[in-house]
CSV table of N, CA, C and O in Angstrom, one decimal:
chain,number,residue,atom,x,y,z
A,1,MET,N,97.3,111.0,100.4
A,1,MET,CA,97.2,110.9,98.9
A,1,MET,C,97.2,109.4,98.4
A,1,MET,O,96.5,109.2,97.6
A,2,SER,N,98.0,108.6,99.1
A,2,SER,CA,98.0,107.2,98.7
A,2,SER,C,96.7,106.6,98.8
A,2,SER,O,96.3,105.7,98.0
A,3,LYS,N,95.9,107.0,99.8
A,3,LYS,CA,94.6,106.4,100.1
A,3,LYS,C,93.6,106.8,98.9
A,3,LYS,O,92.8,106.0,98.5
A,4,GLU,N,93.8,108.0,98.5
A,4,GLU,CA,93.0,108.4,97.2
A,4,GLU,C,93.3,107.7,96.1
A,4,GLU,O,92.5,107.4,95.2
A,5,PHE,N,94.6,107.4,95.8
A,5,PHE,CA,95.0,106.5,94.6
A,5,PHE,C,94.3,105.2,94.7
A,5,PHE,O,93.8,104.7,93.8
A,6,ASP,N,94.4,104.6,96.0
A,6,ASP,CA,93.8,103.3,96.2
A,6,ASP,C,92.2,103.3,95.9
A,6,ASP,O,91.7,102.3,95.3
A,7,ARG,N,91.6,104.4,96.4
A,7,ARG,CA,90.1,104.5,96.0
A,7,ARG,C,89.9,104.5,94.6
A,7,ARG,O,88.8,104.1,94.1
A,8,ALA,N,90.8,105.1,93.9
A,8,ALA,CA,90.6,105.2,92.3
A,8,ALA,C,91.1,103.9,91.7
A,8,ALA,O,91.2,104.0,90.4
A,9,GLN,N,91.4,102.9,92.5
A,9,GLN,CA,92.0,101.6,92.0
A,9,GLN,C,93.3,101.8,91.3
A,9,GLN,O,93.6,101.1,90.4
A,10,ILE,N,94.2,102.8,91.7
A,10,ILE,CA,95.5,102.9,91.2
A,10,ILE,C,96.3,102.5,92.4
A,10,ILE,O,96.4,103.2,93.5
A,11,PRO,N,97.1,101.4,92.3
A,11,PRO,CA,97.9,101.0,93.5
A,11,PRO,C,99.1,102.0,93.7
A,11,PRO,O,99.6,102.6,92.8
A,12,ALA,N,99.2,102.2,95.0
A,12,ALA,CA,100.3,103.2,95.4
A,12,ALA,C,101.0,102.8,96.6
A,12,ALA,O,100.7,101.9,97.3
A,13,VAL,N,102.3,103.2,96.8
A,13,VAL,CA,103.2,102.9,97.8
A,13,VAL,C,103.6,104.2,98.5
A,13,VAL,O,104.0,105.2,97.8
A,14,LEU,N,103.5,104.2,99.9
A,14,LEU,CA,104.0,105.4,100.5
A,14,LEU,C,105.3,105.0,101.3
A,14,LEU,O,105.3,104.1,102.1
A,15,ILE,N,106.3,105.7,101.0
A,15,ILE,CA,107.6,105.5,101.6
A,15,ILE,C,107.6,106.6,102.8
A,15,ILE,O,107.6,107.7,102.4
A,16,THR,N,107.8,106.1,104.1
A,16,THR,CA,107.7,107.1,105.1
A,16,THR,C,108.4,106.5,106.3
A,16,THR,O,108.5,105.3,106.6
A,17,ALA,N,109.0,107.4,107.1
A,17,ALA,CA,109.6,106.9,108.4
A,17,ALA,C,108.6,107.0,109.5
A,17,ALA,O,108.8,106.4,110.6
A,18,MET,N,107.4,107.4,109.2
A,18,MET,CA,106.3,107.4,110.2
A,18,MET,C,105.3,106.3,109.9
A,18,MET,O,104.1,106.7,109.6
A,19,ALA,N,105.7,105.1,109.8
A,19,ALA,CA,104.8,104.0,109.4
A,19,ALA,C,103.5,103.8,110.3
A,19,ALA,O,102.5,103.6,109.7
A,20,PRO,N,103.7,103.9,111.6
A,20,PRO,CA,102.6,103.8,112.4
A,20,PRO,C,101.4,104.8,112.0
A,20,PRO,O,100.3,104.4,112.0
A,21,MET,N,101.8,106.0,111.8
A,21,MET,CA,100.9,107.0,111.5
A,21,MET,C,100.3,106.8,110.0
A,21,MET,O,99.1,106.9,109.9
A,22,ALA,N,101.0,106.3,109.2
A,22,ALA,CA,100.4,105.9,107.9
A,22,ALA,C,99.5,104.8,108.0
A,22,ALA,O,98.5,104.8,107.2
A,23,LYS,N,99.8,103.8,108.8
A,23,LYS,CA,98.9,102.7,109.0
A,23,LYS,C,97.7,103.1,109.7
A,23,LYS,O,96.6,102.7,109.3
A,24,MET,N,97.7,104.1,110.6
A,24,MET,CA,96.6,104.5,111.3
A,24,MET,C,95.6,105.3,110.4
A,24,MET,O,94.5,105.3,110.4
A,25,LEU,N,96.2,105.9,109.3
A,25,LEU,CA,95.5,106.7,108.3
A,25,LEU,C,95.1,105.8,107.2
A,25,LEU,O,94.6,106.3,106.2
A,26,SER,N,95.4,104.5,107.3
A,26,SER,CA,94.9,103.5,106.3
A,26,SER,C,95.5,103.5,104.9
A,26,SER,O,95.0,103.1,103.9
A,27,ALA,N,96.8,104.0,104.8
A,27,ALA,CA,97.5,103.8,103.6
A,27,ALA,C,97.7,102.3,103.4
A,27,ALA,O,98.1,101.6,104.4
A,28,ASN,N,97.6,101.8,102.2
A,28,ASN,CA,97.6,100.2,102.1
A,28,ASN,C,99.0,99.7,102.1
A,28,ASN,O,99.3,98.7,102.7
A,29,ARG,N,99.9,100.3,101.3
A,29,ARG,CA,101.2,99.8,101.2
A,29,ARG,C,102.2,100.8,101.6
A,29,ARG,O,102.3,101.8,101.1
A,30,ILE,N,102.8,100.5,102.8
A,30,ILE,CA,103.7,101.4,103.4
A,30,ILE,C,105.1,100.8,103.5
A,30,ILE,O,105.3,99.7,104.0
A,31,VAL,N,106.0,101.6,102.9
A,31,VAL,CA,107.5,101.0,103.0
A,31,VAL,C,108.1,101.9,104.0
A,31,VAL,O,108.1,103.1,103.9
A,32,LEU,N,108.8,101.3,104.9
A,32,LEU,CA,109.4,102.0,106.0
A,32,LEU,C,110.7,102.7,105.4
A,32,LEU,O,111.6,102.1,104.8
A,33,GLY,N,110.7,104.0,105.7
A,33,GLY,CA,111.8,104.9,105.3
A,33,GLY,C,112.9,105.0,106.3
A,33,GLY,O,112.7,104.4,107.4
A,34,LEU,N,113.8,105.7,106.1
A,34,LEU,CA,115.0,105.8,106.9
A,34,LEU,C,114.8,106.7,108.1
A,34,LEU,O,115.0,106.3,109.2
A,35,ALA,N,114.5,107.9,107.9
A,35,ALA,CA,114.3,108.9,109.0
A,35,ALA,C,113.4,109.9,108.5
A,35,ALA,O,113.1,110.1,107.3
A,36,ILE,N,112.8,110.7,109.4
A,36,ILE,CA,111.8,111.7,109.1
A,36,ILE,C,112.3,112.7,108.2
A,36,ILE,O,111.7,113.0,107.2
A,37,PRO,N,113.5,113.3,108.3
A,37,PRO,CA,113.9,114.3,107.4
A,37,PRO,C,114.3,113.7,106.0
A,37,PRO,O,114.2,114.4,105.0
A,38,TYR,N,114.8,112.5,106.0
A,38,TYR,CA,115.2,111.9,104.7
A,38,TYR,C,114.7,110.5,104.6
A,38,TYR,O,115.5,109.5,104.9
A,39,PRO,N,113.5,110.2,104.3
A,39,PRO,CA,113.0,108.8,104.2
A,39,PRO,C,113.6,108.1,103.1
A,39,PRO,O,113.6,106.9,103.3
A,40,CYS,N,114.0,108.6,102.1
A,40,CYS,CA,114.5,107.9,100.9
A,40,CYS,C,116.1,108.0,100.6
A,40,CYS,O,116.4,107.8,99.6
A,41,GLY,N,116.8,108.3,101.7
A,41,GLY,CA,118.2,108.5,101.4
A,41,GLY,C,118.9,109.0,102.7
A,41,GLY,O,118.3,109.3,103.7
A,42,ASP,N,120.2,109.0,102.6
A,42,ASP,CA,121.0,109.5,103.7
A,42,ASP,C,122.1,110.5,103.2
A,42,ASP,O,123.1,110.0,102.7
A,43,PRO,N,121.9,111.8,103.3
A,43,PRO,CA,122.8,112.7,102.7
A,43,PRO,C,124.2,112.7,103.4
A,43,PRO,O,125.2,113.3,102.8
A,44,SER,N,124.3,112.0,104.5
A,44,SER,CA,125.7,112.0,105.2
A,44,SER,C,126.6,110.9,104.6
A,44,SER,O,127.7,110.9,104.7
A,45,LEU,N,126.0,110.1,103.7
A,45,LEU,CA,126.7,109.0,103.0
A,45,LEU,C,127.5,109.6,101.8
A,45,LEU,O,127.0,110.6,101.2
A,46,PRO,N,128.5,108.9,101.3
A,46,PRO,CA,129.1,109.3,100.0
A,46,PRO,C,128.0,109.1,98.9
A,46,PRO,O,127.1,108.4,99.1
A,47,GLU,N,128.1,110.0,97.9
A,47,GLU,CA,127.3,110.0,96.7
A,47,GLU,C,126.8,108.6,96.3
A,47,GLU,O,125.7,108.2,96.2
A,48,ALA,N,127.9,107.8,96.1
A,48,ALA,CA,127.6,106.4,95.5
A,48,ALA,C,126.8,105.5,96.4
A,48,ALA,O,126.0,104.8,95.9
A,49,GLU,N,127.2,105.6,97.7
A,49,GLU,CA,126.4,104.8,98.7
A,49,GLU,C,125.0,105.3,98.9
A,49,GLU,O,124.1,104.6,99.0
A,50,ASP,N,124.7,106.6,98.9
A,50,ASP,CA,123.4,107.1,98.9
A,50,ASP,C,122.6,106.7,97.7
A,50,ASP,O,121.5,106.4,97.8
A,51,PHE,N,123.2,106.6,96.6
A,51,PHE,CA,122.5,106.3,95.3
A,51,PHE,C,122.1,104.7,95.5
A,51,PHE,O,121.0,104.4,95.1
A,52,ARG,N,123.0,104.0,96.0
A,52,ARG,CA,122.8,102.6,96.2
A,52,ARG,C,121.6,102.3,97.2
A,52,ARG,O,120.7,101.5,96.9
A,53,LEU,N,121.6,103.1,98.3
A,53,LEU,CA,120.6,103.1,99.3
A,53,LEU,C,119.1,103.5,98.6
A,53,LEU,O,118.2,102.8,98.8
A,54,ARG,N,119.2,104.6,97.9
A,54,ARG,CA,117.9,105.1,97.2
A,54,ARG,C,117.3,104.0,96.2
A,54,ARG,O,116.2,103.7,96.2
A,55,LYS,N,118.3,103.5,95.5
A,55,LYS,CA,117.8,102.5,94.5
A,55,LYS,C,117.3,101.2,95.1
A,55,LYS,O,116.3,100.8,94.6
A,56,ALA,N,117.9,100.8,96.3
A,56,ALA,CA,117.3,99.6,96.9
A,56,ALA,C,116.0,100.0,97.5
A,56,ALA,O,115.1,99.1,97.5
A,57,LEU,N,115.8,101.2,98.0
A,57,LEU,CA,114.4,101.5,98.6
A,57,LEU,C,113.4,101.5,97.5
A,57,LEU,O,112.2,101.1,97.7
A,58,VAL,N,113.7,102.0,96.4
A,58,VAL,CA,112.7,102.2,95.2
A,58,VAL,C,112.5,100.7,94.8
A,58,VAL,O,111.3,100.3,94.5
A,59,HIS,N,113.5,99.8,94.7
A,59,HIS,CA,113.3,98.5,94.3
A,59,HIS,C,112.3,97.8,95.2
A,59,HIS,O,111.3,97.1,94.8
A,60,ASP,N,112.5,98.0,96.5
A,60,ASP,CA,111.6,97.3,97.5
A,60,ASP,C,110.2,97.9,97.5
A,60,ASP,O,109.2,97.3,97.6
A,61,ALA,N,110.2,99.3,97.1
A,61,ALA,CA,108.8,99.9,97.0
A,61,ALA,C,108.0,99.3,95.8
A,61,ALA,O,106.9,99.0,95.9
A,62,LEU,N,108.7,99.1,94.7
A,62,LEU,CA,108.2,98.4,93.5
A,62,LEU,C,107.7,97.0,93.8
A,62,LEU,O,106.6,96.5,93.4
A,63,LYS,N,108.5,96.1,94.7
A,63,LYS,CA,108.0,94.9,95.1
A,63,LYS,C,106.8,95.0,95.9
A,63,LYS,O,105.8,94.2,95.8
A,64,ALA,N,106.6,95.9,96.8
A,64,ALA,CA,105.5,96.2,97.5
A,64,ALA,C,104.3,96.5,96.7
A,64,ALA,O,103.1,96.1,96.9
A,65,LEU,N,104.5,97.2,95.7
A,65,LEU,CA,103.5,97.6,94.6
A,65,LEU,C,102.9,96.5,94.0
A,65,LEU,O,101.7,96.4,93.7
A,66,GLU,N,103.6,95.4,93.8
A,66,GLU,CA,103.3,94.2,93.1
A,66,GLU,C,102.5,93.2,94.1
A,66,GLU,O,101.9,92.3,93.6
A,67,THR,N,102.6,93.5,95.4
A,67,THR,CA,102.1,92.7,96.4
A,67,THR,C,100.6,93.0,96.7
A,67,THR,O,100.2,94.1,96.9
A,68,GLU,N,99.7,91.9,96.6
A,68,GLU,CA,98.3,92.1,96.9
A,68,GLU,C,98.1,92.3,98.4
A,68,GLU,O,98.7,91.6,99.1
A,69,VAL,N,97.4,93.3,98.8
A,69,VAL,CA,97.2,93.5,100.2
A,69,VAL,C,95.7,93.7,100.6
A,69,VAL,O,95.0,94.1,99.6
A,70,GLN,N,95.3,93.4,101.7
A,70,GLN,CA,93.9,93.5,102.0
A,70,GLN,C,93.7,94.7,103.1
A,70,GLN,O,92.5,94.8,103.5
A,71,GLY,N,94.6,95.4,103.3
A,71,GLY,CA,94.5,96.6,104.2
A,71,GLY,C,95.9,97.2,104.5
A,71,GLY,O,96.9,96.7,103.8
A,72,PRO,N,96.0,98.1,105.4
A,72,PRO,CA,97.4,98.6,105.7
A,72,PRO,C,98.4,97.5,105.9
A,72,PRO,O,98.3,96.8,106.9
A,73,THR,N,99.5,97.5,105.3
A,73,THR,CA,100.6,96.6,105.4
A,73,THR,C,101.9,97.4,105.3
A,73,THR,O,102.2,98.2,104.3
A,74,ILE,N,102.8,97.2,106.3
A,74,ILE,CA,104.1,97.8,106.3
A,74,ILE,C,105.2,96.8,105.8
A,74,ILE,O,105.2,95.6,106.3
A,75,PHE,N,105.9,97.3,104.9
A,75,PHE,CA,107.0,96.5,104.3
A,75,PHE,C,108.4,97.1,104.8
A,75,PHE,O,108.5,98.3,104.8
A,76,GLU,N,109.2,96.2,105.4
A,76,GLU,CA,110.6,96.7,105.8
A,76,GLU,C,111.5,96.4,104.7
A,76,GLU,O,111.8,95.2,104.3
A,77,PRO,N,112.1,97.4,104.1
A,77,PRO,CA,113.1,97.2,103.1
A,77,PRO,C,114.3,96.4,103.5
A,77,PRO,O,114.8,96.6,104.7
A,78,GLU,N,114.8,95.5,102.7
A,78,GLU,CA,116.1,94.7,103.0
A,78,GLU,C,117.2,95.6,103.4
A,78,GLU,O,118.0,95.3,104.3
A,79,VAL,N,117.3,96.6,102.7
A,79,VAL,CA,118.5,97.6,102.8
A,79,VAL,C,118.5,98.2,104.1
A,79,VAL,O,119.6,98.4,104.8
A,80,LEU,N,117.4,98.3,104.8
A,80,LEU,CA,117.3,99.0,106.2
A,80,LEU,C,118.0,98.0,107.3
A,80,LEU,O,118.5,98.4,108.2
A,81,LYS,N,117.9,96.8,106.9
A,81,LYS,CA,118.4,95.6,107.9
A,81,LYS,C,119.9,95.7,107.9
A,81,LYS,O,120.6,95.2,108.8
A,82,THR,N,120.5,96.3,106.8
A,82,THR,CA,122.0,96.3,106.8
A,82,THR,C,122.5,97.6,107.4
A,82,THR,O,123.7,97.7,107.5
A,83,ILE,N,121.7,98.6,107.6
A,83,ILE,CA,122.2,99.9,108.2
A,83,ILE,C,122.1,99.8,109.7
A,83,ILE,O,121.0,99.5,110.3
A,84,SER,N,123.2,100.0,110.4
A,84,SER,CA,123.2,99.9,111.8
A,84,SER,C,122.5,101.0,112.6
A,84,SER,O,121.6,100.8,113.4
A,85,SER,N,122.8,102.3,112.2
A,85,SER,CA,122.0,103.3,112.9
A,85,SER,C,122.3,104.7,112.0
A,85,SER,O,123.3,104.9,111.5
A,86,ILE,N,121.2,105.4,112.0
A,86,ILE,CA,121.3,106.7,111.4
A,86,ILE,C,120.9,107.7,112.5
A,86,ILE,O,119.9,107.7,113.2
A,87,THR,N,121.7,108.8,112.6
A,87,THR,CA,121.3,109.8,113.5
A,87,THR,C,121.2,111.2,112.9
A,87,THR,O,122.1,111.5,112.0
A,88,TYR,N,120.2,111.9,113.3
A,88,TYR,CA,120.0,113.2,112.6
A,88,TYR,C,119.8,114.2,113.9
A,88,TYR,O,119.2,113.9,114.9
């Protein structure tokens, strides 16, 4: 879907835990998500922490949206660098 938005000259960001697959399918702006079942949050966290995590991911996705790219580009959110490990 993000590829179709790009074709229509509407910039889009795809948040996914399957970044290599998104890159292979030529999505232009790919933001690395947390995990396959929950790319935009972690339901095992307390509500306030999960909200902080989701907000940070959206913030980084908006920064990716502002970035000019020439092809598939993977952005790693800063917040993921602070999370040690997530298990599902």
